[in-house]
PDB file of C-alpha atoms and ligand atoms in Angstrom:
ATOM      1  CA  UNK J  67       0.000   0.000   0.000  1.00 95.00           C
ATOM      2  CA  UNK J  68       1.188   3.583  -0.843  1.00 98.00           C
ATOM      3  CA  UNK J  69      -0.783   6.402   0.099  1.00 98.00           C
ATOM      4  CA  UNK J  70      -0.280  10.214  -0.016  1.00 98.00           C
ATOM      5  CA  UNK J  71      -2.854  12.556   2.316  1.00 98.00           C
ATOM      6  CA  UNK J  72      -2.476  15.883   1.083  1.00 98.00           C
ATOM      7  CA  UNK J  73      -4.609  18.449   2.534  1.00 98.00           C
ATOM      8  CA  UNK J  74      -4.468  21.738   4.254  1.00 98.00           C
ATOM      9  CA  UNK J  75      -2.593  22.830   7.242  1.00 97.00           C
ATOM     10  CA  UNK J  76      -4.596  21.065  10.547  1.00 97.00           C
ATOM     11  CA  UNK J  77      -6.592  19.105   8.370  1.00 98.00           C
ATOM     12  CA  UNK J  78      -5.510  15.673   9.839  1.00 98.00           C
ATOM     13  CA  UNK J  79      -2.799  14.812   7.913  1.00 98.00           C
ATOM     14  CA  UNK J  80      -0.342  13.456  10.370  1.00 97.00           C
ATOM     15  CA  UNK J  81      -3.320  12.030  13.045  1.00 98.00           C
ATOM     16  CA  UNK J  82      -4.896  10.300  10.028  1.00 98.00           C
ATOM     17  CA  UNK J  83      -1.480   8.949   8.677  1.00 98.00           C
ATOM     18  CA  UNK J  84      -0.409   7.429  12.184  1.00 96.00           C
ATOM     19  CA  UNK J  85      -3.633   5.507  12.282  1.00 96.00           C
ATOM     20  CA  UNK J  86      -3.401   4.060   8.977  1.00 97.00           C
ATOM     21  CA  UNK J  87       0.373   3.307   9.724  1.00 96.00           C
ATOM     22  CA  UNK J  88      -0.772   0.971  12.784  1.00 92.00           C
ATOM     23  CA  UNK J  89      -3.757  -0.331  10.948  1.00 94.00           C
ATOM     24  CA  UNK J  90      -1.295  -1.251   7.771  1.00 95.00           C
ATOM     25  CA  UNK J  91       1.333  -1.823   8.892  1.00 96.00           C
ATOM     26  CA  UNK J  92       3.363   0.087   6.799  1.00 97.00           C
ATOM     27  CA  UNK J  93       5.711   3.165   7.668  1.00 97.00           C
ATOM     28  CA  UNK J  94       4.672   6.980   8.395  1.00 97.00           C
ATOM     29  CA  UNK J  95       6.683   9.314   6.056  1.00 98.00           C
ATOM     30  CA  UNK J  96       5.930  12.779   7.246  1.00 98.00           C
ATOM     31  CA  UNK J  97       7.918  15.695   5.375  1.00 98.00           C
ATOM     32  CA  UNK J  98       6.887  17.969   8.358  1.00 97.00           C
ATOM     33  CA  UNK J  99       8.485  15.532  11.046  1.00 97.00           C
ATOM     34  CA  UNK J 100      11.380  14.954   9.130  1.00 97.00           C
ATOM     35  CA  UNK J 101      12.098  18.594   8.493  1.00 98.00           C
ATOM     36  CA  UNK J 102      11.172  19.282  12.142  1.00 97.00           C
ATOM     37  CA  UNK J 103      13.868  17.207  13.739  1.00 97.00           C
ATOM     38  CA  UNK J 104      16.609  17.876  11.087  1.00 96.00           C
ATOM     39  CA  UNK J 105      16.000  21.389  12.302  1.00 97.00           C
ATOM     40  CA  UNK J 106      15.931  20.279  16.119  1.00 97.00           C
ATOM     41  CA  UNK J 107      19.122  18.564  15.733  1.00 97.00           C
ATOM     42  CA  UNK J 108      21.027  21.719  14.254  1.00 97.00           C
ATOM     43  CA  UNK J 109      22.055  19.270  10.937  1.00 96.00           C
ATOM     44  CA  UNK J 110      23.404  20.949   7.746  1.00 96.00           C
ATOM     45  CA  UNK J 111      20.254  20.199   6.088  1.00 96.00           C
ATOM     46  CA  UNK J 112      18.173  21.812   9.717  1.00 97.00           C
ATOM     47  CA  UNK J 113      20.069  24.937   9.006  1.00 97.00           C
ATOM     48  CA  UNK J 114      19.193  25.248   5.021  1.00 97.00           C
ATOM     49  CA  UNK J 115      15.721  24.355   5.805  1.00 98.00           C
ATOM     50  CA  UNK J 116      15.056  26.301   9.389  1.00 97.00           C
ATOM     51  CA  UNK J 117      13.675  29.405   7.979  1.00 97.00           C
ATOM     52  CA  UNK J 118      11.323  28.049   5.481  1.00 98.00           C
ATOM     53  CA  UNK J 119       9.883  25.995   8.274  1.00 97.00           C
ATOM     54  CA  UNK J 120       9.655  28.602  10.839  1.00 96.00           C
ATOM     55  CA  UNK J 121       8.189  31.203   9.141  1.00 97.00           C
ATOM     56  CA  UNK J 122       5.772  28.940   6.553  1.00 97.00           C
ATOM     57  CA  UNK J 123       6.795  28.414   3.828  1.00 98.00           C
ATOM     58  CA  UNK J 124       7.748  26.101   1.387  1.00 98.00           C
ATOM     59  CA  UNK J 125      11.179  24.697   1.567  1.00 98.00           C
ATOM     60  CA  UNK J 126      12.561  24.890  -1.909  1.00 98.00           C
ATOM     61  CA  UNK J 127      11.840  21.965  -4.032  1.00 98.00           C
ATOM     62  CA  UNK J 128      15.495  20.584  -4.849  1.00 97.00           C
ATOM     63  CA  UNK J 129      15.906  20.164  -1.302  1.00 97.00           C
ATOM     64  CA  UNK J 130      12.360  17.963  -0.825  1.00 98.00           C
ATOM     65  CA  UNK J 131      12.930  16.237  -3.790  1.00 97.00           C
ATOM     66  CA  UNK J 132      16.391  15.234  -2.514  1.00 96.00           C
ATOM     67  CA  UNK J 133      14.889  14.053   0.852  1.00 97.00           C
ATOM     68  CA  UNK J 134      12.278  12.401  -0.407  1.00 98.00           C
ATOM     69  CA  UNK J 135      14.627   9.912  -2.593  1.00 97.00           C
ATOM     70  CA  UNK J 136      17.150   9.702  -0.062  1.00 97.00           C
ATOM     71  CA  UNK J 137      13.777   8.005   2.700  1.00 97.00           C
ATOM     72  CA  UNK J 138      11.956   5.936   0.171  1.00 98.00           C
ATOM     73  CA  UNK J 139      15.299   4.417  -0.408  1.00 97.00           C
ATOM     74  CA  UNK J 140      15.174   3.001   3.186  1.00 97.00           C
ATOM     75  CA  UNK J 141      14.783  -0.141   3.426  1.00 97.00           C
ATOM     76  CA  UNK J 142      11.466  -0.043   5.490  1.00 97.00           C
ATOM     77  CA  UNK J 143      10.466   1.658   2.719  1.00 97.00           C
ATOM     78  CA  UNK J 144      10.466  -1.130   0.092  1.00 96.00           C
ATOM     79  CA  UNK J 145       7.595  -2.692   0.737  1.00 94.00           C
ATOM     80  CA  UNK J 146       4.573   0.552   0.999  1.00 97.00           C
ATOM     81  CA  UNK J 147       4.317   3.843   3.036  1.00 98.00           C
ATOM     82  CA  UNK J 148       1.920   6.652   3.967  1.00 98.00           C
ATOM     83  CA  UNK J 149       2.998  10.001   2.808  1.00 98.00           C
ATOM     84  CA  UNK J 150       1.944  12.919   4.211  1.00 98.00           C
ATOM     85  CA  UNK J 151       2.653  16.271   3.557  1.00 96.00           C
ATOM     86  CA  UNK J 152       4.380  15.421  -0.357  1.00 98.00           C
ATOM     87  CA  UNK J 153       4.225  16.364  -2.555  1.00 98.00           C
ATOM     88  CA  UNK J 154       3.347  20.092  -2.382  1.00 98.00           C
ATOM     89  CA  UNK J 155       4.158  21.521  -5.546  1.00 98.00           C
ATOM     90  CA  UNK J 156       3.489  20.670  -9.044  1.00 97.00           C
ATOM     91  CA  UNK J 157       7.369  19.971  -9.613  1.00 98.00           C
ATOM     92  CA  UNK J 158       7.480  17.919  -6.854  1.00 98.00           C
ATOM     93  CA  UNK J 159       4.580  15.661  -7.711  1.00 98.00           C
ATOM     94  CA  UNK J 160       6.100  15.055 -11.070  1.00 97.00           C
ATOM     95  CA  UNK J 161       9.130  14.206  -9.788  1.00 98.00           C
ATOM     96  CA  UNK J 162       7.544  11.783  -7.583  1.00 98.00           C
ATOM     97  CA  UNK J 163       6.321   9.852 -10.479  1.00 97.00           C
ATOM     98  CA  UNK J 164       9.994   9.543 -11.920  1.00 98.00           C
ATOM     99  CA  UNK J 165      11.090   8.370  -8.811  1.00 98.00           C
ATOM    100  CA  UNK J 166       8.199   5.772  -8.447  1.00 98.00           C
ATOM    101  CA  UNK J 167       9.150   4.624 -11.988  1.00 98.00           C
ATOM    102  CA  UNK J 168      12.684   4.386 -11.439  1.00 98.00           C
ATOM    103  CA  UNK J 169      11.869   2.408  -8.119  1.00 97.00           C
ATOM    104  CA  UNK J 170       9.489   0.365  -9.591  1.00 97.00           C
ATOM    105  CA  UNK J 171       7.320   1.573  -7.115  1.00 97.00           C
ATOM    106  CA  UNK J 172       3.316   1.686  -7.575  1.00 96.00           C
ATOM    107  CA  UNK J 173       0.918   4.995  -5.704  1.00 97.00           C
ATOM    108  CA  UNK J 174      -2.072   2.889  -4.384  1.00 96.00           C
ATOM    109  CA  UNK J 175      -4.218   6.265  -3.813  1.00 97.00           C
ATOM    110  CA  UNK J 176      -4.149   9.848  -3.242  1.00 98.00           C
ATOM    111  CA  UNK J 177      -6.375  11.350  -0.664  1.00 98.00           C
ATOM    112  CA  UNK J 178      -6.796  14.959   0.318  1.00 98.00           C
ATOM    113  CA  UNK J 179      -8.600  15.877   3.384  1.00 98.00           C
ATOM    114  CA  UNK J 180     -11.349  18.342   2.732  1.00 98.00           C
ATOM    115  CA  UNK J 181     -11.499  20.883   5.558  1.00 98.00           C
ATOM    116  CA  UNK J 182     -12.700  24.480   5.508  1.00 97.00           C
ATOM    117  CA  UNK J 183     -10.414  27.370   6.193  1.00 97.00           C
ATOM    118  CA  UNK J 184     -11.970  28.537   9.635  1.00 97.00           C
ATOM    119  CA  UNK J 185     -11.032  24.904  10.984  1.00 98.00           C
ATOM    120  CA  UNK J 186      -8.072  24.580   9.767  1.00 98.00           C
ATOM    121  CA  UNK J 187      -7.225  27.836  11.279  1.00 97.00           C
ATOM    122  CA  UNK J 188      -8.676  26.630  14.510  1.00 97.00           C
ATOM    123  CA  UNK J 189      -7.339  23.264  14.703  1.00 97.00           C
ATOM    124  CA  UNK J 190      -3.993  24.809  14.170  1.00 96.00           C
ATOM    125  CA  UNK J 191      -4.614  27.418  16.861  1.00 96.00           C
ATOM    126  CA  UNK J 192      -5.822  24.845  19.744  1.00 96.00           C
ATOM    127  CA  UNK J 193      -2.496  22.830  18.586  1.00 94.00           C
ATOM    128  CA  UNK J 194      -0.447  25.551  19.918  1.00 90.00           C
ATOM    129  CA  UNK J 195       3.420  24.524  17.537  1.00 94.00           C
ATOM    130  CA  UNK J 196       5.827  27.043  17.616  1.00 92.00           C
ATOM    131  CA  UNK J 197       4.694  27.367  14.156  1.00 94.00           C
ATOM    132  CA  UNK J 198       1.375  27.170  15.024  1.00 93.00           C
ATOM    133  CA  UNK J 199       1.076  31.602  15.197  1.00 95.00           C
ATOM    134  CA  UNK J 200      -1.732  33.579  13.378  1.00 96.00           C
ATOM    135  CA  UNK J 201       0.686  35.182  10.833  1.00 97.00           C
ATOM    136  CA  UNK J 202       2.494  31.890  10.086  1.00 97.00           C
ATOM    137  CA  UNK J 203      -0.668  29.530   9.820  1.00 97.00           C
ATOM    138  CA  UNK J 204      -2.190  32.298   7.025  1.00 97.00           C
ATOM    139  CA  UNK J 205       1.241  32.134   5.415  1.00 98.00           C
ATOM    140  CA  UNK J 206       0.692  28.183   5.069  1.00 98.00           C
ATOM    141  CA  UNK J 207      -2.864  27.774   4.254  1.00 98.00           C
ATOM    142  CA  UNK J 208      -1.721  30.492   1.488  1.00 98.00           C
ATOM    143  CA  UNK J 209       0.717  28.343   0.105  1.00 98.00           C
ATOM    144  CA  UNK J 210      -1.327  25.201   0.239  1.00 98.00           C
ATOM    145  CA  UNK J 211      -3.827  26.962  -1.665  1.00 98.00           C
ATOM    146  CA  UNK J 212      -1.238  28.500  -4.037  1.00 98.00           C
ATOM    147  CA  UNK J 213       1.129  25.356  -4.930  1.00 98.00           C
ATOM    148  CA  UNK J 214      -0.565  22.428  -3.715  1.00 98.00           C
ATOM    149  CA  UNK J 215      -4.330  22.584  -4.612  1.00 98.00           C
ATOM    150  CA  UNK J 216      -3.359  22.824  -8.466  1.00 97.00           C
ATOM    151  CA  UNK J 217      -1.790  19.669  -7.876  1.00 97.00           C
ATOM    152  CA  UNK J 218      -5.193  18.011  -7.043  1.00 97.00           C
ATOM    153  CA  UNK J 219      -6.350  18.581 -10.416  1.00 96.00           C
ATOM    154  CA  UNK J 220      -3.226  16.506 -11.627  1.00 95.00           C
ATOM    155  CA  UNK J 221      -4.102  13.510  -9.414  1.00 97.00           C
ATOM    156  CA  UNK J 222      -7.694  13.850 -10.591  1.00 96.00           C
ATOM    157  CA  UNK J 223      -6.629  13.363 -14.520  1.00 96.00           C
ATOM    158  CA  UNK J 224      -5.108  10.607 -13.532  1.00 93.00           C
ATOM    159  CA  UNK J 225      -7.759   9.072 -11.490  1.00 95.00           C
ATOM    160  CA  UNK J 226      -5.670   8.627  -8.328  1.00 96.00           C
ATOM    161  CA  UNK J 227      -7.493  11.044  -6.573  1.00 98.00           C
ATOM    162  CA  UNK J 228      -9.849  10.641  -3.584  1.00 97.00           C
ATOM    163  CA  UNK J 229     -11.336  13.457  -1.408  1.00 98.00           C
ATOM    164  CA  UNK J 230     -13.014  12.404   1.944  1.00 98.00           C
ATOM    165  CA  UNK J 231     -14.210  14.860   4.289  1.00 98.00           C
ATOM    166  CA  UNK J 232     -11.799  15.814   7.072  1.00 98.00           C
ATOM    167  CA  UNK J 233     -14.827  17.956   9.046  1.00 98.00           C
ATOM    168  CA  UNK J 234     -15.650  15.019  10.790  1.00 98.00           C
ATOM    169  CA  UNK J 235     -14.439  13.471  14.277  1.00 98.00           C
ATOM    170  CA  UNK J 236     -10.565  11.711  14.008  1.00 98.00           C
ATOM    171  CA  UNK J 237     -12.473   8.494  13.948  1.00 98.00           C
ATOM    172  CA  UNK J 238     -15.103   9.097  10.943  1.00 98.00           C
ATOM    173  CA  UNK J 239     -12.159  10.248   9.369  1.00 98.00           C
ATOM    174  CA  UNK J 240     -10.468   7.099   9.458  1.00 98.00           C
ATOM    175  CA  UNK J 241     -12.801   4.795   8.581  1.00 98.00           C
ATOM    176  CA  UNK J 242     -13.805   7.091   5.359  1.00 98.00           C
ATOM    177  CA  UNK J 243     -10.066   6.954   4.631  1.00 98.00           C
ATOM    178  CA  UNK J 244     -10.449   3.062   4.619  1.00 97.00           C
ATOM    179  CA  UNK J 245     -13.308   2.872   2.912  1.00 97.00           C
ATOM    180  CA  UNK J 246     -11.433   4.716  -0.217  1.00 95.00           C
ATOM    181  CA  UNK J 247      -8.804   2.452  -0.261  1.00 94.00           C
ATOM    182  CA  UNK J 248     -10.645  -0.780   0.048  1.00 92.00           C
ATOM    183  CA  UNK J 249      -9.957  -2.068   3.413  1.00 91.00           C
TER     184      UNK J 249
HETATM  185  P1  AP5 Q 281       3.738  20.168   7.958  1.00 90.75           P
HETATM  186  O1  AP5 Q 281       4.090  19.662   9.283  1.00 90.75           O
HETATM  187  O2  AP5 Q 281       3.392  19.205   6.879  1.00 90.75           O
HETATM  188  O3  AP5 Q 281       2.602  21.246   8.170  1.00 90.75           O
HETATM  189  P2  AP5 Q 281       1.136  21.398   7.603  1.00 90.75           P
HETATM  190  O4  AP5 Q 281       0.837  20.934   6.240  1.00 90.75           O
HETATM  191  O5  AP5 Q 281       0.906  22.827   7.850  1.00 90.75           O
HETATM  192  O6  AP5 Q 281       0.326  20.383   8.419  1.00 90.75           O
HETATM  193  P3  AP5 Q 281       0.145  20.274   9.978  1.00 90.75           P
HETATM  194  O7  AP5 Q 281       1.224  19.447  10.556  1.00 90.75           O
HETATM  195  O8  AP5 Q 281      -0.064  21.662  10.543  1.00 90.75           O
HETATM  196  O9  AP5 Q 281      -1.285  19.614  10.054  1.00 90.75           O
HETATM  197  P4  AP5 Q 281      -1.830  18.152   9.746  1.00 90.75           P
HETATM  198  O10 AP5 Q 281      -2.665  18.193   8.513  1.00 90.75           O
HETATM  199  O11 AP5 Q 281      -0.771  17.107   9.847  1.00 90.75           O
HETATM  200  O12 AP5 Q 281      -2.846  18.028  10.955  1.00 90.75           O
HETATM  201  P5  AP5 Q 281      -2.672  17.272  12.356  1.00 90.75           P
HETATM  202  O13 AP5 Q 281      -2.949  15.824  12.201  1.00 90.75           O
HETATM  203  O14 AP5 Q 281      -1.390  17.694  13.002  1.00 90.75           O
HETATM  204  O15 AP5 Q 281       4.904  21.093   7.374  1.00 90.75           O
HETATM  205  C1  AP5 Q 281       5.537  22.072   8.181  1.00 90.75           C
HETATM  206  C2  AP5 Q 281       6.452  22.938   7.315  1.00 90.75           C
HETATM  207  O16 AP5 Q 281       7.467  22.115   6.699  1.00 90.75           O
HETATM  208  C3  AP5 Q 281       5.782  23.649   6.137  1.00 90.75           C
HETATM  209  O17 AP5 Q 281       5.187  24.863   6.531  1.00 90.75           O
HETATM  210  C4  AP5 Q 281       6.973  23.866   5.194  1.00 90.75           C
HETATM  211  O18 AP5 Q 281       7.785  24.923   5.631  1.00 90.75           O
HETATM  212  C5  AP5 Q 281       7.754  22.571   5.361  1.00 90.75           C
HETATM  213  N1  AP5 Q 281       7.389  21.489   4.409  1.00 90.75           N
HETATM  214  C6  AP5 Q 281       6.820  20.278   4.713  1.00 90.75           C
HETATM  215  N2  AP5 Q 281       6.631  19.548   3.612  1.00 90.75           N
HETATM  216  C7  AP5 Q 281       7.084  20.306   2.575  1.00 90.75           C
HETATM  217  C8  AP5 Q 281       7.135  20.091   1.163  1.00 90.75           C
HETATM  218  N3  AP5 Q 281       6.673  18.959   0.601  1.00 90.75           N
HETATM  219  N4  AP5 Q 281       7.635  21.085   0.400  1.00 90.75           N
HETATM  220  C9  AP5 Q 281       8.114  22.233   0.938  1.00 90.75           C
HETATM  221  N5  AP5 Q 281       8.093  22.498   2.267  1.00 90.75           N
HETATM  222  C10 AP5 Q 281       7.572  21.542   3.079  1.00 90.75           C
HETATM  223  O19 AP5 Q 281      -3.923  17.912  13.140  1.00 90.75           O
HETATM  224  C11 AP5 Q 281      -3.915  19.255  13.554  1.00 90.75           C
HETATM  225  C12 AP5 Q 281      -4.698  19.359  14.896  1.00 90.75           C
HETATM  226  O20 AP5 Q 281      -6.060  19.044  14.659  1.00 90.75           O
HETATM  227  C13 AP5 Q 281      -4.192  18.366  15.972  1.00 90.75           C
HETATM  228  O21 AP5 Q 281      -4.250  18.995  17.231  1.00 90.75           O
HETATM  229  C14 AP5 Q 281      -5.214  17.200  15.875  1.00 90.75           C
HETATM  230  O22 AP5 Q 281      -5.375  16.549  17.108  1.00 90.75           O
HETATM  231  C15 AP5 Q 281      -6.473  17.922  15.450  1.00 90.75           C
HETATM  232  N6  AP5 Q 281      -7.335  17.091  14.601  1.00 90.75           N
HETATM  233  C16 AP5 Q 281      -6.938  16.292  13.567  1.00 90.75           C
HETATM  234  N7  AP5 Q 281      -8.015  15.709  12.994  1.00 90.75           N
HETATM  235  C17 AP5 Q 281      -9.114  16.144  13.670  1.00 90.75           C
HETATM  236  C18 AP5 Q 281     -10.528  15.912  13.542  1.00 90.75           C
HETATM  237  N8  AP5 Q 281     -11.022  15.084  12.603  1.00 90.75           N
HETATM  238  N9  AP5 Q 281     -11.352  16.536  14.408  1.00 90.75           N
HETATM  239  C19 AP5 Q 281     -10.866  17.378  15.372  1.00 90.75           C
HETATM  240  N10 AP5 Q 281      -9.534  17.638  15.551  1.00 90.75           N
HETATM  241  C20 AP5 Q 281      -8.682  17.042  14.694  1.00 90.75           C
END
């Protein structure tokens, strides 16, 4: 199984993605976390990428295309993953598709969690990260809307694409998510 859940800043992303991950067994590739610790360690690539993060927004796409080859080369990769927060850009989700060529590797689905703005902007709030601000949450849902939602209409062409409705409790989420993917 390989999944990507794109959606919105505080849509569900990552709570959605670690329940699927115990349910399937299969590993939790966050572009958030990663970028989060590499930061939190002080590592050459924390330092390139610290700014972007900490002020929203998107860290350029060389650098997430690079990271993104360099973890689905892993070997607890080989066999599926959830993916959340990738691709984000239209280059990126092209490149994704070379890579999953090149690896021989197969997307399952794509899912994007439909939320409305005032709940993302809510969720986000009540979350409190230190990225989690007023300024810096407008500055991401901006992006998202920007860069990423284009990029639906490219996994819609291609019939990958599955919307389920995020405004619902963690656990309606879930099983909606399931549902789309057959299980
Ligand atoms: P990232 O961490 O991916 O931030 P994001 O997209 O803004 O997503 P969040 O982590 O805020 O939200 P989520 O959708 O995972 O929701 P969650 O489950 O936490 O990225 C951070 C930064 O890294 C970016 O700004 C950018 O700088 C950089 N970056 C990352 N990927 C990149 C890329 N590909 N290219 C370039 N730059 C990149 O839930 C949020 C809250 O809501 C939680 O408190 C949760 O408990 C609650 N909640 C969840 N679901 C429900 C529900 N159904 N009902 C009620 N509450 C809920």
């Amino acid at each position: 199984m390989r999944l990507l859940l794109l959606g919105g800043p505080g849509s569900g992303k990552g709570t959605q993605a670690k329940a699927l991950q115990q349910r399937l067994g299969v590993p939790w590739i966050s572009t958030g976390e990663i970028l989060r610790q590499e930061v939190a360690s002080g590592s050459v690539l924390g330092h390139a990428v610290r700014s972007y993060v900490e002020t929203g927004e998107l860290v350029p796409d060389d650098q997430m295309i690079a990271l993104i080859r360099q973890r689905l080369l892993q070997p607890d990769a080989a066999n599926g993953w959830i993916m959340e927060g990738y691709p984000r850009t239209a280059f990126q989700a092209e490149e994704l598709d070379f890579l999953l060529v090149e690896l021989k590797q197969q997307l399952t689905q794509v899912i994007c969690l439909d939320v409305s703005t005032p709940v993302l902007v809510a969720r986000s709030l009540a979350r409190a990260r230190s990225d989690d601000t007023d300024e810096i949450i407008q500055r991401r849902i901006d992006r998202y809307q920007e860069r990423t939602v284009p990029i639906l209409e490219y996994y819609e062409v291609s019939k990958r694409l599955v919307r389920v409705n995020g405004d619902q409790s963690i656990e309606q989420v879930h099983q909606a998510i399931l549902s789309a993917i057959g299980v």
